[in-house]
Coordinates of C-alpha atoms in Angstrom, one line a residue:
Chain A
X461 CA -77.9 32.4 -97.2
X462 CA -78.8 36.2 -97.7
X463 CA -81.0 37.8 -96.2
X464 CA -83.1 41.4 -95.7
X465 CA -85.6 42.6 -92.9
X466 CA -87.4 45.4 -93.2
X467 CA -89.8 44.9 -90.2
X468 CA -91.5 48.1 -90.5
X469 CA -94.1 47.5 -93.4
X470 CA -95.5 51.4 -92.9
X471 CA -94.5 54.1 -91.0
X472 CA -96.5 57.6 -91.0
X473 CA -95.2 60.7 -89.8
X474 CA -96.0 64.8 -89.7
X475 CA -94.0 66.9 -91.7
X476 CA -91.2 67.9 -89.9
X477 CA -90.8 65.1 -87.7
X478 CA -87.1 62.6 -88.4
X479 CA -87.8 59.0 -89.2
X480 CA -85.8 56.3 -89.1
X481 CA -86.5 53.2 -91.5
X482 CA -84.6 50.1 -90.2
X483 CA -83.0 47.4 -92.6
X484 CA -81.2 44.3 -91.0
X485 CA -79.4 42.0 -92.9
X486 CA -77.8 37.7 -92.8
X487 CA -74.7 36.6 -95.1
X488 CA -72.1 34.7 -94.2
X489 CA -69.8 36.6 -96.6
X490 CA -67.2 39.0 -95.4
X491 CA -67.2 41.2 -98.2
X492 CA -70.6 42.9 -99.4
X493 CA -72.4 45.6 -100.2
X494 CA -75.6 47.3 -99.0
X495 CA -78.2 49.7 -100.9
X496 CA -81.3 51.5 -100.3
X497 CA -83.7 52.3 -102.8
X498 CA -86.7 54.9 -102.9
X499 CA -90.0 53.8 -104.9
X500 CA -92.1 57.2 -104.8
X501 CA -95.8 56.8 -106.0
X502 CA -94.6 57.0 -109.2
X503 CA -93.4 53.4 -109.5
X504 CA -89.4 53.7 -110.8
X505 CA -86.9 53.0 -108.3
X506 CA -84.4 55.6 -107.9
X507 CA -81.2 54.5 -106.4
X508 CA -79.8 56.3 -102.7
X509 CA -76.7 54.8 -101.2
X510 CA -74.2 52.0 -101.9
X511 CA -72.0 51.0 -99.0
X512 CA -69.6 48.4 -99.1
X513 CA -68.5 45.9 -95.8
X514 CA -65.8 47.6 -94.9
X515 CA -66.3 51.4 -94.3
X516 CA -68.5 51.8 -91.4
X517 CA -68.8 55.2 -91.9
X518 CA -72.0 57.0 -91.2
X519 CA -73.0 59.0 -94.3
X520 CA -75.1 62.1 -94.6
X521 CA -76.6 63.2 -97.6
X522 CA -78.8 66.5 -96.7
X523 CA -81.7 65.6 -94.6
X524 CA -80.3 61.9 -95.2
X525 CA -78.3 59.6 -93.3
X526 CA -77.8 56.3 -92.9
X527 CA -76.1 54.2 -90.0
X528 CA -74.1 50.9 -90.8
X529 CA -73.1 48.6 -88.1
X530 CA -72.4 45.3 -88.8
X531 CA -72.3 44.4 -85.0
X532 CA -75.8 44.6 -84.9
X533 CA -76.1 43.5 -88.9
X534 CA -78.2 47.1 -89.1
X535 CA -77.9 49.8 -91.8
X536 CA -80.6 52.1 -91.0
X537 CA -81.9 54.8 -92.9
X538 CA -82.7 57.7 -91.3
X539 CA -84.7 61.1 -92.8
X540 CA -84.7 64.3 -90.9
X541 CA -87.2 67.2 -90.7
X542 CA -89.6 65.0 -92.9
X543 CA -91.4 66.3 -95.7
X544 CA -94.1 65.0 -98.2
X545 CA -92.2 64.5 -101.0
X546 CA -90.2 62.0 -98.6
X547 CA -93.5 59.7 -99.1
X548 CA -92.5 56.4 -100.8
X549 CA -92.1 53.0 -100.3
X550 CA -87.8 52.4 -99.1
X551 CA -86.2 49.4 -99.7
X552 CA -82.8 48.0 -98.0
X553 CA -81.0 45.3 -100.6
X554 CA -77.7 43.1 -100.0
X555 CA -75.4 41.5 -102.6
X556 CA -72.7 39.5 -101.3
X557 CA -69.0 37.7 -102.7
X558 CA -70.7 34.4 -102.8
X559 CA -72.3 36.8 -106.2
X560 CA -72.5 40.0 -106.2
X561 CA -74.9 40.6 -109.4
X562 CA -77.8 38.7 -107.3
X563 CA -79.2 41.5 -105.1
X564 CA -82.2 40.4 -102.7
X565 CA -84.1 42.9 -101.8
X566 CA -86.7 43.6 -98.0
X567 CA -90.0 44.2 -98.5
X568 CA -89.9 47.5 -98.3
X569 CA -91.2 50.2 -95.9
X570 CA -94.0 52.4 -97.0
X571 CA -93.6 56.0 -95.4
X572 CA -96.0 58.2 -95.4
X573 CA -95.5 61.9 -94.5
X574 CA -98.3 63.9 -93.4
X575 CA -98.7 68.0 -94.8
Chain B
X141 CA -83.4 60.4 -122.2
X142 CA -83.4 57.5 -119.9
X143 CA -81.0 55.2 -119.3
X144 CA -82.7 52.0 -118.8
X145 CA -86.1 52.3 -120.9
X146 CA -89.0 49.3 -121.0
X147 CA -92.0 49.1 -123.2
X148 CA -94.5 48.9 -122.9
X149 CA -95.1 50.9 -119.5
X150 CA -98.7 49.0 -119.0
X151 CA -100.5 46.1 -120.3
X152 CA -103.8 43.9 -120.1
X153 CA -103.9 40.7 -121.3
X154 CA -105.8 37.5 -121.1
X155 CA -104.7 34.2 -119.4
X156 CA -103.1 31.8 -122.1
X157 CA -101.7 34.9 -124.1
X158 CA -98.1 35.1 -124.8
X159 CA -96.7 38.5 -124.1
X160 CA -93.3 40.1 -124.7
X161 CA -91.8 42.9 -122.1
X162 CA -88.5 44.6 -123.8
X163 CA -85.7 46.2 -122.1
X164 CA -83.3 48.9 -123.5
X165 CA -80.5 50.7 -121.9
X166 CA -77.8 53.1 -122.8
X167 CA -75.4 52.7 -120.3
X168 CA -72.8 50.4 -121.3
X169 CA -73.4 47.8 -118.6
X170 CA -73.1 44.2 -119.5
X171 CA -75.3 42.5 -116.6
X172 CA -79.0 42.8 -117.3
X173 CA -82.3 41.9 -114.6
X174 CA -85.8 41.4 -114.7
X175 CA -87.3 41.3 -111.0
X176 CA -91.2 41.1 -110.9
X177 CA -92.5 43.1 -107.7
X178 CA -95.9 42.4 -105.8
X179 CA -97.3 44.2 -102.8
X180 CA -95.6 43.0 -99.6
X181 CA -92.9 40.6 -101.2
X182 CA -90.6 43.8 -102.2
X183 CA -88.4 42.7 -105.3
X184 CA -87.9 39.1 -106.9
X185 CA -85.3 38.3 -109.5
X186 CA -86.6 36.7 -112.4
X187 CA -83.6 35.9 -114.7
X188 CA -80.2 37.4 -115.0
X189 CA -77.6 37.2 -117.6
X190 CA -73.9 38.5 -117.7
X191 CA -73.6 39.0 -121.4
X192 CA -75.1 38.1 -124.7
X193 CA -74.3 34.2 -124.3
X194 CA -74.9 33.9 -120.8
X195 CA -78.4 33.4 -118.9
X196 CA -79.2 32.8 -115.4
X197 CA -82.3 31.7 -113.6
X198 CA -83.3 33.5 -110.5
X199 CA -85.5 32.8 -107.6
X200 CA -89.0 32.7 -110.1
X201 CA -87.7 31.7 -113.3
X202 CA -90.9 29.0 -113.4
X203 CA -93.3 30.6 -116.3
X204 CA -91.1 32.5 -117.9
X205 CA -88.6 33.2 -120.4
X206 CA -85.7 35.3 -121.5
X207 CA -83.5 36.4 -124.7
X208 CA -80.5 39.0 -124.8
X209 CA -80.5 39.8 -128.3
X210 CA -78.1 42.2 -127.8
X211 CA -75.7 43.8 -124.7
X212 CA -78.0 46.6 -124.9
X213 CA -81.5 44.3 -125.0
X214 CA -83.1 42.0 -122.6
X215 CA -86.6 40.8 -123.2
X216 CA -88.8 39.1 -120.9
X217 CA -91.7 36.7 -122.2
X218 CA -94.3 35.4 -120.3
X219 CA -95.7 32.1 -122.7
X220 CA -98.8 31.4 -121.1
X221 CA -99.7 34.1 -119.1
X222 CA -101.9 33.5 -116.1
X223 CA -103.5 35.8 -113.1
X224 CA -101.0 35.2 -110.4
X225 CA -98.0 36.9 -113.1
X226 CA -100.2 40.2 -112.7
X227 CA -97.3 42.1 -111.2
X228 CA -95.3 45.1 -111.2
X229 CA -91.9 44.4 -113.8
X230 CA -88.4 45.9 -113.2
X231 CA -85.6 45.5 -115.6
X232 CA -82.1 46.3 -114.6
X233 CA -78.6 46.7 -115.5
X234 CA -74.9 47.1 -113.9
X235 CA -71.2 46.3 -114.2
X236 CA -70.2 43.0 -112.4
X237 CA -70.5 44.2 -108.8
X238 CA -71.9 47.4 -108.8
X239 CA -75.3 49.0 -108.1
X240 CA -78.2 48.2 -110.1
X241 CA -80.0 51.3 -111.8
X242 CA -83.3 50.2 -112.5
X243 CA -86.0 51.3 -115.5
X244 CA -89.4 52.6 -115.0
X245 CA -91.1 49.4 -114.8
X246 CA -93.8 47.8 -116.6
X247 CA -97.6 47.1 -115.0
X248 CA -98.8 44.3 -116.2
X249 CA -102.7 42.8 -115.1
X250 CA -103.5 39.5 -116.6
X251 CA -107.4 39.2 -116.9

C-alpha cells in the first residue's frame, strides 16, 4: 500500500526564520516518484518538485530545498530565510510502479509566516 | 491563459440537485483527475481516466459520476447532491507517469 505522512498539520514561523516541513512516505515499489505541492490562500495548487527513486540528490531551488532519503523513507522540504508570501498549506504526494497516474497525497502542512 | 481551466470556480446548490463541474485543458495530456479536497484529509481521487474510452474509479467514486467527452474535457457530476459533497474540487491532467498540474479548483457548498 502507499502511503504519506505529513505529521505537522501547522507550523508558524517569523519572517526570516528556515522551516522545514517533513513528508514521510510507505510503498513497496522500488521505482517511484515524490512531489510537493504549494496551496497558497488562493486555493490552486502550484506544482514544486518531482523526484524520482533513484537520484538521492538534495535539490536547491533559491531559498528551497528539499532532502530525499529513502533510508529513513523522508523527503523533507525545507524553506530558508522565511517570508510571508511562503504562507500556504504544503503537501508531499507519492506515485509508485504498481501505477503511476494514482498519486496519494498527505494532509498537508499549513505554514504560516509571521511579518 | 491557463492550462487546465474549470467552471464554474464556485457554486451553491441544494441537496437532491444534480450539478455538473467541467474541466478543460490545453496541454496535450491524455490522463485526466478529479480529486475533491476537505480540510485535514489533504487530496482524494475521485475518478481517473487514461483517454477518451477509458474510466477509472478512485478512492470516493461513491456519489458521483464522470464523462470524457473529449481528450481535452473531463466532467464531474454530482446526481444527488448532498451536504457532506460540500468540498473543495481539483481537476488534473498529465502524461502516463508524470507530474500532475492541477486547475484552479472549484468550491462547491451544498445547502
Amino acid at each position: 500500500a502507499q502511503k504519506v505522512t505529513q505529521a505537522q498539520t501547522e507550523i508558524s514561523v517569523v519572517e526570516k526564520e528556515d522551516v522545514t516541513l517533513d513528508c514521510v512516505y510507505e510503498t513497496r515499489d522500488t521505482t517511484y516518484y515524490l512531489f510537493w505541492y504549494k496551496q497558497p490562500p488562493s486555493g490552486e495548487l502550484v506544482f514544486l518538485i518531482r523526484r524520482n527513486s533513484f537520484d538521492e540528490q538534495n535539490e536547491i531551488s533559491g531559498r528551497y530545498s528539499w532532502n530525499f532519503q529513502k533510508s529513513t523513507s523522508s523527503f523533507n522540504f525545507t524553506i530558508t530565510a522565511s517570508q510571508v508570501v511562503d504562507s500556504a498549506v504544503y503537501f508531499c504526494a507519492l506515485s509508485a510502479e504498481y501505477n503511476f497516474n494514482k498519486f496519494y497525497f498527505g494532509s498537508g502542512t499549513k505554514l504560516n509566516v509571521k511579518p | 491563459d491557463a492550462d487546465v481551466t474549470q467552471t464554474p470556480r464556485n457554486r451553491i446548490t441544494k441537496t437532491g440537485k444534480r450539478i455538473m463541474l467541467e474541466c478543460s485543458q490545453t496541454k496535450g495530456h491524455d490522463r485526466m483527475y478529479w480529486y475533491r479536497q476537505d480540510p485535514g484529509l489533504g487530496l482524494r481521487l475521485i475518478y481517473y481516466s487514461f483517454d477518451v474510452k477509458d474510466i477509472n474509479k478512485g478512492e470516493i467514486s461513491d456519489g458521483y459520476s464522470v464523462s470524457r467527452q473529449a481528450q481535452a474535457k473531463f466532467s464531474l457530476s454530482l446526481e444527488s447532491a448532498i451536504p457532506n459533497q460540500t468540498a473543495l474540487y481539483f481537476c488534473a491532467t498529465s502524461r502516463v507517469g508524470e507530474t500532475q498540474y492541477f486547475g484552479p479548483g472549484t468550491r462547491l457548498l451544498v445547502l
